[in-house]
Coordinates of C-alpha atoms in Angstrom, one line a residue:
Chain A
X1 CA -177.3 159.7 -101.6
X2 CA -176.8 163.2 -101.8
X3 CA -174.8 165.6 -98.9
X4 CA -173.7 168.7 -98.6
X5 CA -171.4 169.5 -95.9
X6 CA -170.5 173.1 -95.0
X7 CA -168.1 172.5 -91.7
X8 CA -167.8 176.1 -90.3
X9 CA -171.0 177.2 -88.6
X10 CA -169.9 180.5 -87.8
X11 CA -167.2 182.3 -88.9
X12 CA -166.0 186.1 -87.8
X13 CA -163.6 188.5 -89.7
X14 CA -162.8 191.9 -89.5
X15 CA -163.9 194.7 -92.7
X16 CA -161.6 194.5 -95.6
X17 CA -160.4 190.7 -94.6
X18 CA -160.7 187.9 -97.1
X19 CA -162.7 185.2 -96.3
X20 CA -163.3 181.5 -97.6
X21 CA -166.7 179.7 -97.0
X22 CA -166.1 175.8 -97.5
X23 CA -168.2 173.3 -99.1
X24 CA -167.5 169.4 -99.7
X25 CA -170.9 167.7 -101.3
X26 CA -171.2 164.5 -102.2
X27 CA -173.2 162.3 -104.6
X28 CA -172.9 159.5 -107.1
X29 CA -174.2 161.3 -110.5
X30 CA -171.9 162.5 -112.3
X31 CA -174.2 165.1 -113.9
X32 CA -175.1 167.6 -111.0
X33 CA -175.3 171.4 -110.5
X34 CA -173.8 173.2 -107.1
X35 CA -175.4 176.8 -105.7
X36 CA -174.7 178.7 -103.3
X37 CA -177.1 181.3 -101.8
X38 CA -177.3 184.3 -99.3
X39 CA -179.6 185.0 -96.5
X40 CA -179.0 188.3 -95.2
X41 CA -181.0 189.2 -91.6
X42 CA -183.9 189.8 -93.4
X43 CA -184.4 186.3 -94.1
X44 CA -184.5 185.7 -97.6
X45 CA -182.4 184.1 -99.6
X46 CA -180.6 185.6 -102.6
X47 CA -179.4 183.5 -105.7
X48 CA -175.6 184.2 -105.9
X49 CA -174.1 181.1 -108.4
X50 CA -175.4 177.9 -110.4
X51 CA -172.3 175.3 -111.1
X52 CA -172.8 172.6 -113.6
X53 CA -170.7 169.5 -112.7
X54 CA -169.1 169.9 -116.8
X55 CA -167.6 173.0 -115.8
X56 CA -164.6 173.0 -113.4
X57 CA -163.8 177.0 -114.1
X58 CA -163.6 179.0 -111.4
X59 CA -165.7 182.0 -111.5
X60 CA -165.6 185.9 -110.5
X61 CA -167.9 188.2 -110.0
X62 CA -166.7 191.2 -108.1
X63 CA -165.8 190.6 -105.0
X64 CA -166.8 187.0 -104.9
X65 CA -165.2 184.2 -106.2
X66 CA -165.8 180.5 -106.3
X67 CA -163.8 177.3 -106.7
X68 CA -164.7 174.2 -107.9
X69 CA -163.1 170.9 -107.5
X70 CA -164.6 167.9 -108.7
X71 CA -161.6 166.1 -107.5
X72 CA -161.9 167.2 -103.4
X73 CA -165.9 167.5 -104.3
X74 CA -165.3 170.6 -103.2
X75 CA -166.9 174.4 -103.9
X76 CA -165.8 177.2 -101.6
X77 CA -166.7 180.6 -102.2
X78 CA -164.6 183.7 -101.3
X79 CA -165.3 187.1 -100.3
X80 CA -162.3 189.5 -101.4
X81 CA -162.0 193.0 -99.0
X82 CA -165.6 191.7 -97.1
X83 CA -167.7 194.2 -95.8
X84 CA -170.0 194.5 -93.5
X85 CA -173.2 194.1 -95.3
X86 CA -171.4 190.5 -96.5
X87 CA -172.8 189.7 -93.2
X88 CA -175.5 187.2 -93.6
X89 CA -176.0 183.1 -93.6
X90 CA -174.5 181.2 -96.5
X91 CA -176.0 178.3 -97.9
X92 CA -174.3 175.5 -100.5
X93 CA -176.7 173.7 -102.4
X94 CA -176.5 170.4 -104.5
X95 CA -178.8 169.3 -107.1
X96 CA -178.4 166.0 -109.2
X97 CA -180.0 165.5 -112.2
X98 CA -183.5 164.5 -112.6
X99 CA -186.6 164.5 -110.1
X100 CA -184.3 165.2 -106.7
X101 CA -184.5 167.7 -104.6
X102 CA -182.0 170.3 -104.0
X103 CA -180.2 169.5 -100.9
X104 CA -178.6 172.6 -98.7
X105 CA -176.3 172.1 -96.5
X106 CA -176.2 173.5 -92.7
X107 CA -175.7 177.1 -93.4
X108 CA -172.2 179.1 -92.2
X109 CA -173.0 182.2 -90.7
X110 CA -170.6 185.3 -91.6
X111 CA -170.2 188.3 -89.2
X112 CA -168.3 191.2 -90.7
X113 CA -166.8 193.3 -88.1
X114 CA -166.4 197.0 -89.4
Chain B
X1 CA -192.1 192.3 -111.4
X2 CA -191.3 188.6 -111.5
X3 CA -191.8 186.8 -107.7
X4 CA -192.7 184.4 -105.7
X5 CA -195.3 185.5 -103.3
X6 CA -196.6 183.7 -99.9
X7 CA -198.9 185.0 -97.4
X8 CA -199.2 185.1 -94.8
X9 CA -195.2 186.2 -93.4
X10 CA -195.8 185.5 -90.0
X11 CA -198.2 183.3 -88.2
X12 CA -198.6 182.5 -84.4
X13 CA -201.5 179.7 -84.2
X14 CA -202.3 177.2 -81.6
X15 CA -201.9 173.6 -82.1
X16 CA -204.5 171.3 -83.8
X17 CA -205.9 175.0 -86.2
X18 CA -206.0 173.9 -89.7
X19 CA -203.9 176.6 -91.5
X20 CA -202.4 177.2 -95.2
X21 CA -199.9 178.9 -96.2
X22 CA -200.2 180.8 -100.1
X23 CA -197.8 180.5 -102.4
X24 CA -197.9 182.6 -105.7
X25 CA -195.3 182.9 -108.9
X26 CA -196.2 185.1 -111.9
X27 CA -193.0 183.7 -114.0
X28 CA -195.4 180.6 -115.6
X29 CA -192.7 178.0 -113.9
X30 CA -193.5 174.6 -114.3
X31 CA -191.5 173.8 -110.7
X32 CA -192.6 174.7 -107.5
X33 CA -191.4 173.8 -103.8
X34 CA -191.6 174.0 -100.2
X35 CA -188.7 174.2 -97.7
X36 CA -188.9 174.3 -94.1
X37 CA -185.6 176.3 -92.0
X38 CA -184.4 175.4 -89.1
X39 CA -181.6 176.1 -86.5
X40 CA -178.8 174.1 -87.3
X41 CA -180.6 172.3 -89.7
X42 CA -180.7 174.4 -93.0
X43 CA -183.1 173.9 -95.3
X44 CA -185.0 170.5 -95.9
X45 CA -187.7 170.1 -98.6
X46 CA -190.8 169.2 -97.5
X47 CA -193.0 168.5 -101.0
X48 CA -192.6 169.6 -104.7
X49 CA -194.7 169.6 -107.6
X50 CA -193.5 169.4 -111.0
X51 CA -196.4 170.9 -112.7
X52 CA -200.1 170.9 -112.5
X53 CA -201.8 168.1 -110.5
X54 CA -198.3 166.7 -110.3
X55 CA -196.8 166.5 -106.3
X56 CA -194.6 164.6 -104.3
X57 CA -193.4 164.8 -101.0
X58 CA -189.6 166.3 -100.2
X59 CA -187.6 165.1 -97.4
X60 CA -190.0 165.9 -94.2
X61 CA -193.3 165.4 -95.7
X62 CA -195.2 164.5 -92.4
X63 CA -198.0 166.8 -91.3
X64 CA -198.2 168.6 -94.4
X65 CA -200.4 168.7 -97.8
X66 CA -200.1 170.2 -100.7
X67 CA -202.0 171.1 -103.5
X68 CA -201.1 172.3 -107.7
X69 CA -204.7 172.8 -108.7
X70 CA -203.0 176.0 -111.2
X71 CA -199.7 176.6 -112.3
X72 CA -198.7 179.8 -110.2
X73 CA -200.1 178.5 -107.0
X74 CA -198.8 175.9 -104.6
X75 CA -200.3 175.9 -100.9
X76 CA -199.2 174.6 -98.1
X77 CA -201.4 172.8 -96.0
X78 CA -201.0 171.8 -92.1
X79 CA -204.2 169.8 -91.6
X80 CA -203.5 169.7 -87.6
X81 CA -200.3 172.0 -86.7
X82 CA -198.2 171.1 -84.3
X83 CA -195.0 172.5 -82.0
X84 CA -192.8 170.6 -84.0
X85 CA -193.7 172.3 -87.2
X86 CA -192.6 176.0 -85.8
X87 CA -190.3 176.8 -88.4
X88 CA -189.2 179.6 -91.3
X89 CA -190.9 178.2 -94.8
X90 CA -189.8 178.8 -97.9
X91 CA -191.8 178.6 -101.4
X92 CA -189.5 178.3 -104.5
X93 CA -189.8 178.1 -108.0
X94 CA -187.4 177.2 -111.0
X95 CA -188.7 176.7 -114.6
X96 CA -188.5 173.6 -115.4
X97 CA -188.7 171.2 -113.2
X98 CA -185.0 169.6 -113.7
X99 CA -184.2 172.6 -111.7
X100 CA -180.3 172.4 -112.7
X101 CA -180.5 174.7 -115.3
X102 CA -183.0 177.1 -114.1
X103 CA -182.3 179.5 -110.9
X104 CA -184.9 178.2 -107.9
X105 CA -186.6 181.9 -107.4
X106 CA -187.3 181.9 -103.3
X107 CA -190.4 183.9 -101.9
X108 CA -189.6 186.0 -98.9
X109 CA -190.3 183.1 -96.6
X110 CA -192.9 182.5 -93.6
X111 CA -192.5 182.6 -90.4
X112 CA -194.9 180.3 -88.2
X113 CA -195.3 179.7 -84.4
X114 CA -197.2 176.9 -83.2
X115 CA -197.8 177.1 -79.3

């Protein structure tokens, strides 16, 4: 079976803080692909990273960055100097390979406080 | 501009009013899906198709159809709505339909009330 866990459902920080959003998934493949996505208050939901399970490099793109660890099963994301319109829901994602569905987990919602 | 369409955005019915939801892509994906958003709950897939004439049902299936008669369009169908099915929906599509390669492209969700 296939689980995403995302522990903190609500986290608050003031402008210009770092942040780190946490996500533990689990599944038995060993061929998967890990997401994470945005939804800012307008509701949709913004593509942000796509992690194949081959590739344990961490990744930055501005002021996000991510970490993988296949050995914790873990993916957190991290918002350098956050601002306020990095305020919004986060979602982790898991998808194994073949005809499963991509599994979110709970969501952690992100107030910025300027 | 490539994107996933659905229409209507919001909806208030009454229980037991047949009612479907559009869903549109212009990108030619081969893999479509529908989420349902909840408080608490994140989202949970409720049926996918992995091309034409090809559907199976997601993780909450019950009280909903679908239907892939074309490539770019996947409705949603609630044959009798119900209270329990007020929720934020989502249509996605990815290219192919091992979706681990390809991004999952979101519409701009749905939001229905069933009183």
């Amino acid at each position: 079976a296939q689980k995403v866990t995302q522990a903190q459902t609500e986290i608050s920080v003031v402008e210009k803080e770092d942040v780190t959003l946490d996500c533990v998934y689990e599944t038995r493949d060993t061929t998967y692909y890990l997401f994470w996505y945005k939804q800012p208050p307008s509701g949709e939901l913004v593509f942000l990273i796509r992690r194949n399970s081959f590739d344990e490099q961490n990744e930055i793109s501005g002021r996000y960055s991510w970490n993988f660890q296949k050995s914790t099963s873990s993916f957190n994301f991290t918002i350098t100097a956050s601002q306020v319109v990095d305020s919004a829901v986060y979602f982790c994602a898991l998808l194994n390979s073949g005809n499963t569905p991509l599994v979110f987990g709970k969501g952690t919602r992100l107030s910025v406080i300027a | 501009e490539a994107q996933v369409t659905q229409n209507p955005r919001y909806l208030i019915t009454v229980t037991g009013k047949k009612l479907t939801v559009t869903c549109s892509q212009n990108m030619n994906h081969e893999y479509m899906s529908w989420y349902r958003q909840d408080p608490g709950l994140g989202l949970r897939q409720i049926y996918y198709s992995m091309n034409v004439e090809v559907t199976d049902k997601g993780d909450v299936p019950e009280g909903y159809k679908v239907s892939r008669k074309e490539k770019r369009n996947f409705p949603l169908i609630l044959e009798s709505p119900s209270p329990n099915q007020t929720s934020l929906y989502f249509c996605a599509s990815s290219l192919y339909a091992s979706g681990g390669y390809n991004e999952q492209f979101f519409g701009p969700g749905t939001r229905l009330t069933v009183l």
